[in-house]
Short mmCIF file of C-alpha atoms and ligand atoms in Angstrom, two decimals:
data_model
loop_
_atom_site.label_atom_id
_atom_site.label_comp_id
_atom_site.label_asym_id
_atom_site.label_seq_id
_atom_site.Cartn_x
_atom_site.Cartn_y
_atom_site.Cartn_z
CA UNK A 93 -16.19 -7.50 -16.72
CA UNK A 94 -17.62 -10.88 -15.86
CA UNK A 95 -17.79 -11.20 -12.13
CA UNK A 96 -17.02 -14.91 -12.23
CA UNK A 97 -13.83 -14.42 -14.16
CA UNK A 98 -12.50 -11.72 -11.92
CA UNK A 99 -13.26 -13.74 -8.81
CA UNK A 100 -11.75 -16.92 -10.17
CA UNK A 101 -8.60 -15.21 -11.34
CA UNK A 102 -8.23 -13.48 -8.01
CA UNK A 103 -8.46 -16.81 -6.27
CA UNK A 104 -5.78 -18.21 -8.54
CA UNK A 105 -3.70 -15.21 -7.66
CA UNK A 106 -4.02 -15.96 -3.97
CA UNK A 107 -2.92 -19.50 -4.64
CA UNK A 108 0.04 -18.25 -6.66
CA UNK A 109 1.06 -15.94 -3.85
CA UNK A 110 0.79 -18.78 -1.41
CA UNK A 111 3.05 -20.87 -3.63
CA UNK A 112 5.58 -18.05 -3.85
CA UNK A 113 5.74 -17.75 -0.09
CA UNK A 114 6.27 -21.46 0.30
CA UNK A 115 8.91 -21.60 -2.42
CA UNK A 116 11.37 -19.36 -0.63
CA UNK A 117 11.96 -22.10 1.90
CA UNK A 118 13.09 -24.59 -0.75
CA UNK A 119 16.75 -24.92 -1.68
CA UNK A 120 17.81 -22.50 -4.41
CA UNK A 121 18.39 -23.95 -7.88
CA UNK A 122 18.91 -21.20 -10.47
CA UNK A 123 20.49 -17.79 -10.61
CA UNK A 124 18.39 -14.82 -11.66
CA UNK A 125 18.42 -11.05 -11.59
CA UNK A 126 21.00 -8.74 -13.08
CA UNK A 127 21.47 -5.20 -14.31
CA UNK A 128 22.77 -2.10 -12.65
CA UNK A 129 19.54 -0.16 -12.27
CA UNK A 130 21.17 2.97 -13.71
CA UNK A 131 19.09 5.90 -14.97
CA UNK A 132 18.42 6.50 -18.65
CA UNK A 133 19.11 10.19 -18.79
CA UNK A 134 15.48 11.31 -18.45
CA UNK A 135 14.58 14.44 -16.53
CA UNK A 136 11.57 13.92 -14.36
CA UNK A 137 9.51 16.40 -12.43
CA UNK A 138 9.30 14.58 -9.11
CA UNK A 139 7.54 17.48 -7.46
CA UNK A 140 4.72 17.25 -9.98
CA UNK A 141 4.60 13.48 -9.46
CA UNK A 142 4.34 14.01 -5.68
CA UNK A 143 1.60 16.60 -6.15
CA UNK A 144 -0.33 14.25 -8.46
CA UNK A 145 0.08 11.29 -6.14
CA UNK A 146 -1.55 13.18 -3.28
CA UNK A 147 -4.44 14.28 -5.51
CA UNK A 148 -5.19 10.63 -6.20
CA UNK A 149 -6.23 10.06 -2.59
CA UNK A 150 -8.97 12.64 -3.05
CA UNK A 151 -10.31 10.68 -6.02
CA UNK A 152 -10.54 7.58 -3.83
CA UNK A 153 -12.45 9.25 -1.01
CA UNK A 154 -15.67 7.74 0.24
CA UNK A 155 -18.13 9.68 2.37
CA UNK A 156 -19.06 13.33 2.61
CA UNK A 157 -16.52 15.34 0.62
CA UNK A 158 -15.26 18.58 2.18
CA UNK A 159 -15.56 22.08 0.70
CA UNK A 160 -11.89 22.09 -0.31
CA UNK A 161 -12.09 18.85 -2.33
CA UNK A 162 -9.85 19.44 -5.35
CA UNK A 163 -10.89 16.45 -7.46
CA UNK A 164 -14.19 17.86 -8.69
CA UNK A 165 -15.47 14.92 -10.70
CA UNK A 166 -16.16 13.05 -7.46
CA UNK A 167 -19.19 13.61 -5.22
CA UNK A 168 -20.51 12.33 -1.87
CA UNK A 169 -20.95 8.57 -1.63
CA UNK A 170 -21.53 5.80 0.87
CA UNK A 171 -23.34 8.20 3.20
CA UNK A 172 -25.33 5.40 4.84
CA UNK A 173 -22.39 3.05 5.37
CA UNK A 174 -22.82 1.32 8.72
CA UNK A 175 -26.42 2.50 9.18
CA UNK A 176 -27.83 -1.04 8.96
CA UNK A 177 -25.40 -2.13 11.65
CA UNK A 178 -25.99 0.89 13.84
CA UNK A 179 -22.45 2.26 13.49
CA UNK A 180 -21.05 5.24 11.61
CA UNK A 181 -18.80 3.87 8.89
CA UNK A 182 -18.99 6.87 6.58
CA UNK A 183 -15.67 7.90 5.03
CA UNK A 184 -12.40 6.17 4.29
CA UNK A 185 -11.04 5.10 0.93
CA UNK A 186 -12.06 2.85 -1.92
CA UNK A 187 -9.03 0.65 -2.50
CA UNK A 188 -8.95 0.61 -6.29
CA UNK A 189 -11.44 0.72 -9.17
CA UNK A 190 -14.45 -0.60 -7.31
CA UNK A 191 -16.63 0.73 -4.49
CA UNK A 192 -15.82 -1.64 -1.62
CA UNK A 193 -13.98 -0.43 1.47
CA UNK A 194 -11.48 -3.11 2.44
CA UNK A 195 -9.91 -2.52 5.84
CA UNK A 196 -6.61 -4.37 5.41
CA UNK A 197 -5.32 -2.62 2.27
CA UNK A 198 -6.79 0.69 3.48
CA UNK A 199 -4.84 0.48 6.73
CA UNK A 200 -1.68 -0.56 4.87
CA UNK A 201 -2.10 2.47 2.59
CA UNK A 202 -2.30 4.71 5.65
CA UNK A 203 0.79 3.06 7.16
CA UNK A 204 2.81 3.67 4.00
CA UNK A 205 1.59 7.26 3.64
CA UNK A 206 2.53 7.82 7.29
CA UNK A 207 5.93 6.17 6.89
CA UNK A 208 6.50 8.50 3.91
CA UNK A 209 5.59 11.50 6.06
CA UNK A 210 7.61 10.36 9.10
CA UNK A 211 10.74 9.77 7.07
CA UNK A 212 10.48 12.45 4.37
CA UNK A 213 8.40 15.11 6.12
CA UNK A 214 10.94 17.85 5.48
CA UNK A 215 11.16 17.08 1.78
CA UNK A 216 7.36 16.94 1.51
CA UNK A 217 7.09 20.33 3.23
CA UNK A 218 9.80 21.81 1.00
CA UNK A 219 7.77 20.70 -2.02
CA UNK A 220 4.74 22.52 -0.63
CA UNK A 221 2.72 19.37 0.02
CA UNK A 222 2.67 19.13 3.80
CA UNK A 223 -0.99 20.04 4.19
CA UNK A 224 -2.01 17.59 1.47
CA UNK A 225 -0.15 14.64 2.93
CA UNK A 226 -1.65 15.31 6.37
CA UNK A 227 -5.12 15.45 4.81
CA UNK A 228 -4.55 12.20 2.91
CA UNK A 229 -3.50 10.44 6.12
CA UNK A 230 -6.27 11.93 8.23
CA UNK A 231 -8.96 10.92 5.75
CA UNK A 232 -7.85 7.37 6.41
CA UNK A 233 -7.23 7.59 10.17
CA UNK A 234 -10.56 9.34 10.86
CA UNK A 235 -12.25 6.34 9.29
CA UNK A 236 -10.09 3.75 11.05
CA UNK A 237 -10.93 5.38 14.40
CA UNK A 238 -14.66 5.15 13.60
CA UNK A 239 -14.28 1.52 12.53
CA UNK A 240 -12.74 0.64 15.92
CA UNK A 241 -16.02 0.71 17.84
CA UNK A 242 -14.92 -1.10 21.01
CA UNK A 243 -11.54 -2.27 22.38
CA UNK A 244 -12.09 -5.72 20.86
CA UNK A 245 -14.18 -4.80 17.83
CA UNK A 246 -13.04 -3.55 14.41
CA UNK A 247 -15.15 -3.17 11.27
CA UNK A 248 -12.99 -4.52 8.47
CA UNK A 249 -15.08 -4.26 5.30
CA UNK A 250 -18.05 -2.33 3.91
CA UNK A 251 -19.71 -3.66 0.76
CA UNK A 252 -18.86 -6.97 -0.74
CA UNK A 253 -16.76 -7.69 -3.77
CA UNK A 254 -19.14 -10.09 -5.47
CA UNK A 255 -22.21 -7.86 -5.65
CA UNK A 256 -20.02 -4.82 -6.24
CA UNK A 257 -18.28 -6.37 -9.22
CA UNK A 258 -21.60 -7.43 -10.69
CA UNK A 259 -22.28 -3.71 -11.25
CA UNK A 260 -20.38 -0.91 -13.00
CA UNK A 261 -21.55 2.21 -11.19
CA UNK A 262 -20.14 5.47 -9.93
CA UNK A 263 -19.75 5.40 -6.15
CA UNK A 264 -22.22 8.30 -6.09
CA UNK A 265 -24.91 5.99 -7.59
CA UNK A 266 -24.18 2.75 -5.73
CA UNK A 267 -27.14 0.39 -5.43
CA UNK A 268 -25.05 -2.56 -4.29
CA UNK A 269 -24.97 -4.19 -0.86
CA UNK A 270 -23.32 -2.09 1.84
CA UNK A 271 -23.17 -4.93 4.29
CA UNK A 272 -20.45 -4.29 6.87
CA UNK A 273 -18.24 -6.97 8.42
CA UNK A 274 -16.31 -6.91 11.66
CA UNK A 275 -13.79 -8.87 13.69
CA UNK A 276 -14.20 -9.30 17.44
CA UNK A 277 -13.33 -11.76 20.25
CA UNK A 278 -15.37 -14.58 18.74
CA UNK A 279 -14.33 -13.80 15.17
CA UNK A 280 -10.72 -12.71 15.48
CA UNK A 281 -8.61 -10.94 12.89
CA UNK A 282 -5.09 -10.31 14.16
CA UNK A 283 -3.84 -9.32 10.71
CA UNK A 284 -6.34 -6.52 10.15
CA UNK A 285 -6.13 -5.45 13.82
CA UNK A 286 -2.32 -5.46 13.64
CA UNK A 287 -2.19 -3.48 10.40
CA UNK A 288 -4.69 -0.95 11.73
CA UNK A 289 -2.61 -0.62 14.91
CA UNK A 290 0.49 -0.06 12.76
CA UNK A 291 -1.30 2.59 10.68
CA UNK A 292 -2.55 4.49 13.73
CA UNK A 293 0.81 4.27 15.52
CA UNK A 294 2.70 5.53 12.45
CA UNK A 295 0.16 8.32 11.95
CA UNK A 296 0.45 9.32 15.62
CA UNK A 297 4.10 10.20 14.93
CA UNK A 298 3.06 12.34 11.96
CA UNK A 299 0.56 14.37 14.00
CA UNK A 300 2.64 14.61 17.17
CA UNK A 301 3.62 18.24 16.82
CA UNK A 302 0.80 19.68 14.70
CA UNK A 303 -2.11 18.03 16.52
CA UNK A 304 -0.99 16.45 19.82
CA UNK A 305 -4.52 15.65 20.99
CA UNK A 306 -5.28 13.72 17.81
CA UNK A 307 -1.90 12.03 18.00
CA UNK A 308 -2.71 10.73 21.50
CA UNK A 309 -6.07 9.49 20.35
CA UNK A 310 -4.48 7.58 17.48
CA UNK A 311 -1.96 6.01 19.82
CA UNK A 312 -4.62 5.01 22.31
CA UNK A 313 -6.57 3.14 19.62
CA UNK A 314 -3.37 1.63 18.24
CA UNK A 315 -2.47 0.16 21.63
CA UNK A 316 -5.94 -1.30 22.12
CA UNK A 317 -5.96 -2.83 18.64
CA UNK A 318 -2.55 -4.37 19.20
CA UNK A 319 -3.75 -5.97 22.43
CA UNK A 320 -6.92 -7.19 20.75
CA UNK A 321 -4.92 -8.75 17.89
CA UNK A 322 -2.52 -10.41 20.30
CA UNK A 323 -5.09 -11.70 22.77
CA UNK A 324 -7.59 -13.11 20.27
CA UNK A 325 -5.44 -14.61 17.58
CA UNK A 326 -6.68 -15.59 14.16
CA UNK A 327 -6.69 -14.73 10.48
CA UNK A 328 -9.41 -12.28 9.49
CA UNK A 329 -10.26 -14.16 6.32
CA UNK A 330 -11.45 -17.06 8.47
CA UNK A 331 -13.81 -14.69 10.28
CA UNK A 332 -14.93 -12.71 7.23
CA UNK A 333 -15.33 -15.09 4.30
CA UNK A 334 -16.22 -12.19 1.99
CA UNK A 335 -12.60 -10.95 1.86
CA UNK A 336 -11.23 -14.29 0.74
CA UNK A 337 -11.45 -13.74 -3.04
CA UNK A 338 -10.07 -10.20 -2.80
CA UNK A 339 -7.76 -9.62 0.13
CA UNK A 340 -7.07 -12.94 1.79
CA UNK A 341 -4.23 -12.73 4.29
CA UNK A 342 -2.04 -15.39 2.76
CA UNK A 343 1.00 -14.65 4.92
CA UNK A 344 -1.09 -14.90 8.11
CA UNK A 345 -1.00 -12.44 11.00
CA UNK A 346 2.52 -12.93 12.35
CA UNK A 347 3.95 -10.22 10.11
CA UNK A 348 1.23 -7.69 11.00
CA UNK A 349 1.66 -8.28 14.74
CA UNK A 350 5.45 -7.74 14.55
CA UNK A 351 4.96 -4.73 12.26
CA UNK A 352 2.46 -3.27 14.75
CA UNK A 353 4.82 -3.87 17.69
CA UNK A 354 7.72 -2.17 15.90
CA UNK A 355 5.57 0.82 14.90
CA UNK A 356 4.28 1.11 18.46
CA UNK A 357 7.85 0.97 19.71
CA UNK A 358 8.81 3.75 17.34
CA UNK A 359 5.78 5.83 18.33
CA UNK A 360 6.08 5.38 22.11
CA UNK A 361 9.71 4.43 22.71
CA UNK A 362 8.40 1.87 25.17
CA UNK A 363 10.59 -1.11 25.68
CA UNK A 364 7.66 -3.54 26.02
CA UNK A 365 6.92 -3.35 22.32
CA UNK A 366 10.51 -4.09 21.36
CA UNK A 367 10.55 -6.96 23.87
CA UNK A 368 7.49 -8.35 22.07
CA UNK A 369 9.13 -8.08 18.62
CA UNK A 370 12.17 -9.90 19.98
CA UNK A 371 10.27 -12.53 21.97
CA UNK A 372 7.91 -13.35 19.07
CA UNK A 373 10.53 -13.02 16.31
CA UNK A 374 10.89 -16.73 15.81
CA UNK A 375 7.30 -17.87 16.30
CA UNK A 376 5.94 -15.16 13.98
CA UNK A 377 8.57 -15.67 11.30
CA UNK A 378 10.21 -12.27 11.69
CA UNK A 379 13.71 -13.70 11.78
CA UNK A 380 12.86 -16.80 9.74
CA UNK A 381 11.30 -15.57 6.53
CA UNK A 382 13.61 -14.33 3.80
CA UNK A 383 11.10 -12.93 1.34
CA UNK A 384 11.62 -11.12 -1.93
CA UNK A 385 8.37 -9.13 -2.04
CA UNK A 386 6.73 -6.53 0.15
CA UNK A 387 3.01 -5.83 -0.14
CA UNK A 388 -0.31 -5.15 1.65
CA UNK A 389 -0.24 -8.84 2.63
CA UNK A 390 3.42 -9.77 3.12
CA UNK A 391 5.17 -7.27 5.38
CA UNK A 392 8.24 -9.15 6.55
CA UNK A 393 10.75 -7.03 4.62
CA UNK A 394 9.28 -3.81 5.99
CA UNK A 395 9.30 -4.91 9.61
CA UNK A 396 12.80 -6.37 9.24
CA UNK A 397 13.95 -2.95 8.05
CA UNK A 398 12.25 -1.28 11.04
CA UNK A 399 14.08 -3.70 13.35
CA UNK A 400 17.37 -3.07 11.51
CA UNK A 401 16.92 0.66 12.12
CA UNK A 402 16.62 0.07 15.87
CA UNK A 403 19.85 -1.91 15.77
CA UNK A 404 21.72 0.61 13.61
CA UNK A 405 20.78 3.40 16.00
CA UNK A 406 21.88 1.36 19.01
CA UNK A 407 18.50 2.16 20.47
CA UNK A 408 18.02 -1.20 22.22
CA UNK A 409 18.96 -3.20 25.32
CA UNK A 410 22.07 -5.28 24.78
CA UNK A 411 20.26 -8.61 25.19
CA UNK A 412 18.19 -7.86 22.08
CA UNK A 413 21.23 -7.51 19.85
CA UNK A 414 21.41 -11.07 18.55
CA UNK A 415 17.76 -11.15 17.48
CA UNK A 416 17.97 -7.71 15.92
CA UNK A 417 21.02 -8.86 13.94
CA UNK A 418 18.94 -11.73 12.58
CA UNK A 419 16.18 -9.34 11.60
CA UNK A 420 18.72 -7.16 9.87
CA UNK A 421 20.25 -9.96 7.86
CA UNK A 422 16.78 -10.85 6.54
CA UNK A 423 16.22 -7.18 5.66
CA UNK A 424 19.50 -7.28 3.76
CA UNK A 425 18.35 -10.40 1.94
CA UNK A 426 15.35 -8.47 0.61
CA UNK A 427 17.42 -5.46 -0.44
CA UNK A 428 20.07 -7.65 -2.09
CA UNK A 429 17.30 -9.60 -3.86
CA UNK A 430 16.06 -6.35 -5.40
CA UNK A 431 19.62 -5.50 -6.43
CA UNK A 432 20.14 -8.99 -7.87
CA UNK A 433 23.14 -9.45 -5.58
CA UNK A 434 22.23 -12.54 -3.59
CA UNK A 435 24.24 -15.63 -4.34
CA UNK A 436 21.92 -18.55 -4.87
CA UNK A 437 18.99 -19.43 -7.00
CA UNK A 438 16.11 -18.00 -8.97
CA UNK A 439 14.13 -17.49 -5.80
CA UNK A 440 16.84 -15.49 -4.07
CA UNK A 441 16.74 -12.55 -6.46
CA UNK A 442 13.86 -10.51 -7.84
CA UNK A 443 13.53 -10.89 -11.61
CA UNK A 444 13.76 -7.89 -13.90
CA UNK A 445 12.26 -7.17 -17.28
CA UNK A 446 14.53 -6.24 -20.19
CA UNK A 447 13.44 -2.65 -19.57
CA UNK A 448 14.70 -2.86 -15.97
CA UNK A 449 11.45 -3.17 -14.01
CA UNK A 450 11.49 -5.38 -10.94
CA UNK A 451 9.04 -8.14 -11.76
CA UNK A 452 7.29 -10.23 -9.12
CA UNK A 453 4.07 -11.30 -10.79
CA UNK A 454 1.60 -10.52 -13.52
CA UNK A 455 -1.26 -9.04 -11.50
CA UNK A 456 -0.62 -5.45 -10.40
CA UNK A 457 3.15 -5.85 -10.51
CA UNK A 458 3.58 -2.09 -9.91
CA UNK A 459 2.66 -2.52 -6.25
CA UNK A 460 5.86 -4.52 -5.74
CA UNK A 461 7.87 -1.98 -7.75
CA UNK A 462 6.70 1.07 -5.80
CA UNK A 463 6.94 -0.61 -2.42
CA UNK A 464 10.46 -1.83 -3.24
CA UNK A 465 11.45 1.67 -4.35
CA UNK A 466 10.28 2.96 -0.98
CA UNK A 467 12.13 0.38 1.12
CA UNK A 468 15.33 0.93 -0.88
CA UNK A 469 15.03 4.70 -0.42
CA UNK A 470 14.38 4.43 3.31
CA UNK A 471 17.18 1.96 3.90
CA UNK A 472 19.71 4.01 1.96
CA UNK A 473 18.87 6.87 4.32
CA UNK A 474 19.53 4.65 7.35
CA UNK A 475 22.84 3.60 5.82
CA UNK A 476 23.88 7.21 5.31
CA UNK A 477 22.93 8.12 8.85
CA UNK A 478 24.98 5.21 10.10
CA UNK A 479 28.35 6.28 8.60
CA UNK A 480 27.56 4.87 5.16
CA UNK A 481 27.28 1.32 6.33
CA UNK A 482 27.25 -1.29 3.56
CA UNK A 483 24.48 -3.81 2.93
CA UNK A 484 25.90 -7.33 3.11
CA UNK A 485 24.54 -9.87 0.67
CA UNK A 486 24.71 -13.66 0.90
CA UNK A 487 27.77 -14.73 -1.10
CA UNK A 488 29.86 -11.80 0.05
CA UNK A 489 28.78 -8.95 -2.21
CA UNK A 490 27.97 -5.59 -0.65
CA UNK A 491 25.90 -2.58 -1.62
CA UNK A 492 26.30 1.11 -0.85
CA UNK A 493 23.55 3.59 -0.04
CA UNK A 494 24.17 5.08 -3.48
CA UNK A 495 23.49 1.76 -5.18
CA UNK A 496 20.21 1.31 -3.31
CA UNK A 497 19.15 4.82 -4.22
CA UNK A 498 20.12 4.35 -7.89
CA UNK A 499 17.85 1.32 -8.09
CA UNK A 500 15.01 3.14 -6.32
CA UNK A 501 15.37 6.04 -8.73
CA UNK A 502 15.45 3.72 -11.74
CA UNK A 503 12.19 2.13 -10.61
CA UNK A 504 10.58 5.55 -10.01
CA UNK A 505 11.74 6.71 -13.44
CA UNK A 506 10.38 3.55 -15.02
CA UNK A 507 7.00 4.34 -13.48
CA UNK A 508 7.11 7.88 -14.87
CA UNK A 509 8.02 6.90 -18.43
CA UNK A 510 11.63 5.65 -18.68
CA UNK A 511 10.47 2.34 -20.07
CA UNK A 512 10.30 0.55 -23.46
CA UNK A 513 6.62 1.43 -23.98
CA UNK A 514 7.40 5.10 -23.30
CA UNK A 515 4.32 5.30 -21.08
CA UNK A 516 3.93 6.92 -17.68
CA UNK A 517 2.17 4.42 -15.48
CA UNK A 518 1.20 7.28 -13.22
CA UNK A 519 -2.04 8.59 -14.68
CA UNK A 520 -2.02 12.26 -15.66
CA UNK A 521 1.78 12.51 -15.57
CA UNK A 522 3.49 13.43 -18.86
CA UNK A 523 1.92 13.17 -22.29
CA UNK A 524 1.42 9.41 -22.60
CA UNK A 525 -0.39 7.61 -19.79
CA UNK A 526 -3.20 5.04 -19.49
CA UNK A 527 -6.51 6.49 -20.68
CA UNK A 528 -8.75 3.52 -19.91
CA UNK A 529 -8.03 2.94 -16.25
CA UNK A 530 -10.21 0.17 -14.79
CA UNK A 531 -11.99 2.55 -12.44
CA UNK A 532 -15.75 2.89 -12.09
CA UNK A 533 -15.87 6.55 -11.15
CA UNK A 534 -13.29 7.69 -13.71
CA UNK A 535 -14.78 5.75 -16.61
CA UNK A 536 -18.31 7.19 -16.27
CA UNK A 537 -19.35 10.79 -16.88
CA UNK A 538 -19.09 12.67 -13.59
CA UNK A 539 -22.11 13.13 -11.40
CA UNK A 540 -21.48 16.86 -11.59
CA UNK A 541 -21.59 16.91 -15.42
CA UNK A 542 -24.59 14.62 -15.71
CA UNK A 543 -26.47 13.78 -12.53
CA UNK A 544 -28.79 11.21 -14.08
CA UNK A 545 -28.69 7.91 -12.22
CA UNK A 546 -26.76 5.10 -13.91
CA UNK A 547 -27.95 1.60 -13.03
CA UNK A 548 -25.96 -1.46 -12.13
CA UNK A 549 -25.54 -3.11 -15.54
CA UNK A 550 -26.27 0.04 -17.51
CA UNK A 551 -22.79 1.19 -16.54
CA UNK A 552 -21.29 -1.84 -18.27
CA UNK A 553 -23.29 -1.24 -21.44
CA UNK A 554 -22.91 2.51 -21.70
CA UNK A 555 -19.48 3.16 -20.19
CA UNK A 556 -17.35 0.11 -19.49
CA UNK A 557 -17.63 -1.26 -23.05
CA UNK A 558 -17.08 2.06 -24.79
CA UNK A 559 -13.79 2.03 -26.63
CA UNK A 560 -12.82 5.59 -25.79
CA UNK A 561 -10.77 7.23 -23.10
CA UNK A 562 -12.24 7.65 -19.61
CA UNK A 563 -14.12 10.95 -19.26
CA UNK A 564 -12.32 11.64 -15.93
CA UNK A 565 -8.56 11.45 -15.48
CA UNK A 566 -7.74 9.83 -12.14
CA UNK A 567 -4.58 11.90 -11.68
CA UNK A 568 -1.85 10.32 -9.58
CA UNK A 569 -3.16 6.76 -9.77
CA UNK A 570 -0.43 4.21 -10.51
CA UNK A 571 -1.86 1.33 -12.53
CA UNK A 572 -0.94 -2.35 -12.33
CA UNK A 573 1.51 -1.80 -15.16
CA UNK A 574 3.28 -3.89 -17.79
CA UNK A 575 3.98 -7.61 -18.01
CA UNK A 576 7.28 -9.47 -17.77
CA UNK A 577 8.18 -8.25 -21.26
CA UNK A 578 7.40 -4.57 -20.57
CA UNK A 579 4.18 -4.80 -22.59
CA UNK A 580 1.10 -2.87 -21.58
CA UNK A 581 -2.40 -2.93 -23.07
CA UNK A 582 -4.51 0.09 -22.21
CA UNK A 583 -7.95 -1.46 -21.99
CA UNK A 584 -10.58 -1.27 -19.26
CA UNK A 585 -11.14 -5.02 -19.29
CA UNK A 586 -7.40 -5.63 -18.74
CA UNK A 587 -7.72 -5.07 -15.00
CA UNK A 588 -4.47 -6.83 -14.13
CA UNK A 589 -2.66 -3.95 -15.86
CA UNK A 590 -5.05 -0.98 -15.86
CA UNK A 591 -6.50 -1.07 -12.36
CA UNK A 592 -4.79 1.24 -9.86
CA UNK A 593 -4.65 0.76 -6.09
CA UNK A 594 -4.11 3.20 -3.24
CA UNK A 595 -1.15 1.15 -1.99
CA UNK A 596 0.65 1.54 -5.34
CA UNK A 597 0.84 5.31 -4.94
CA UNK A 598 1.20 5.64 -1.13
CA UNK A 599 4.88 4.58 -0.92
CA UNK A 600 5.76 6.84 -3.88
CA UNK A 601 4.81 9.88 -1.82
CA UNK A 602 8.02 9.29 0.15
CA UNK A 603 10.11 8.31 -2.87
CA UNK A 604 9.10 11.31 -5.01
CA UNK A 605 9.58 13.69 -2.08
CA UNK A 606 13.09 12.34 -1.54
CA UNK A 607 14.00 12.46 -5.25
CA UNK A 608 12.72 16.02 -5.48
CA UNK A 609 14.72 16.96 -2.39
CA UNK A 610 17.89 15.43 -3.86
CA UNK A 611 17.40 17.30 -7.10
CA UNK A 612 16.99 20.68 -5.42
CA UNK A 613 20.00 19.96 -3.16
CA UNK A 614 22.13 19.12 -6.22
CA UNK A 615 20.98 22.25 -8.01
CA UNK A 616 22.29 24.43 -5.19
C1 NAG B 869 12.22 -15.49 -11.46
O1 NAG B 869 11.71 -16.14 -12.59
C2 NAG B 869 11.89 -17.54 -12.60
C3 NAG B 869 11.42 -18.08 -13.93
O2 NAG B 869 10.11 -17.66 -14.21
C4 NAG B 869 11.12 -18.15 -11.42
O3 NAG B 869 11.32 -19.54 -11.36
C5 NAG B 869 11.62 -17.52 -10.13
O4 NAG B 869 10.85 -17.98 -9.05
C6 NAG B 869 11.52 -16.00 -10.20
N1 NAG B 869 12.13 -15.43 -9.01
C7 NAG B 869 11.42 -14.82 -8.08
C8 NAG B 869 12.17 -14.35 -6.88
O5 NAG B 869 10.23 -14.62 -8.14
#
């Protein structure tokens, strides 16, 4: 792939996202969104999908792989990360199909894996995957702890996208720059600090009973990172220009700081964190933004749902009620937008393809689908626990927990193959799935099978441009997926559709675990 093209298109994408965020403030003009989200009579093996999804995190590992590594086509990589800077930055995850370690999406991936484990831990254990989910989270948190080298210092990227994309190499062969970039007091990054705090706080809940010492350590770092993000405010893409073309924080840091506060409140039960989320609700947009997407960048819907949970459980001082109600009504706006039940215009409801897929935008649309499926699943659980409370949509419509779950299931089933193309967008699941995933390691013969070094551009000539299927199947990866007309082209150069990201699969760990649990409960 031409580096210039990828970079330019990514920049356009950032601009498009920016435009989308701005648009939601304009008066609505057109109605959009319809359909009932019902299933199509397919029978899916959610347990297998859960198992596959957790394997994917092993394929994305950077660093020294352990003896029990199950994905055998991967080897050690990035073993000198941080050496130049005098810090140990070995480990962590590659975000997608390249060999850069980006802190913001990595931390978000860990938050969503942890949320899956916090909420659906019993279902994950019943499916026999408890150990694997803990390992997937810990691979991320071990790295995030290393990257937090001082109270006010966090390493937020290793490698840089431009030189990385110039080459097509297995991570095991990398010859590209491993420059590392950090945020600190003079170069703040409240978004990446806030997301990392959220990830560590959420993970501390996961490890509370099985590894209390580790859980405390995670919480300690989370609290420091939250303070750092709050005290030295700024967007990390202003401090680290290298992230701009790849993971610019378009929504700013307000959402991450509120998200971190609410996760810290959930992890510690301390009132101070809830006070913060209430006091800063307006300034940081928590009660102002009604947004119809949830992603590694834009977290308002997720944090509004966390705040709604506090309200529904009555787990708050009375003076916080009014603000929490506002949070909740914005959470409901998001859920109703997914259901197509908001009164109002085109920007008030998420569009759907003819095949029923929620459609937000062309580039890696599946991330919005899987994250929406997760939020719908989680919220339907909160509704059920709160005497089957209804979701209230603008315009007077309501939605039951069953309706939310039906839509979440329809999206999960679409991912697994209930779609017009008849393709599973989860790699390795079913008979038809993408064979030319835009993934350096998967598309090149494994180091184990042929250890000869493959140079920077040699990889493009010998492997990227081959027509055939990838030699390694990156099981459990969920690719960017089809366009607004349910069309998908399985080609390595079609990175908008065939690249997979860790944050596409992470939320599905919770969704698949829940769907599997429901199925076994119904079978009884
Ligand atoms: C739905 O699609 C229409 C037409 O392309 C667009 O104007 C609108 O913004 C979309 N809605 C959302 C919420 O993205």
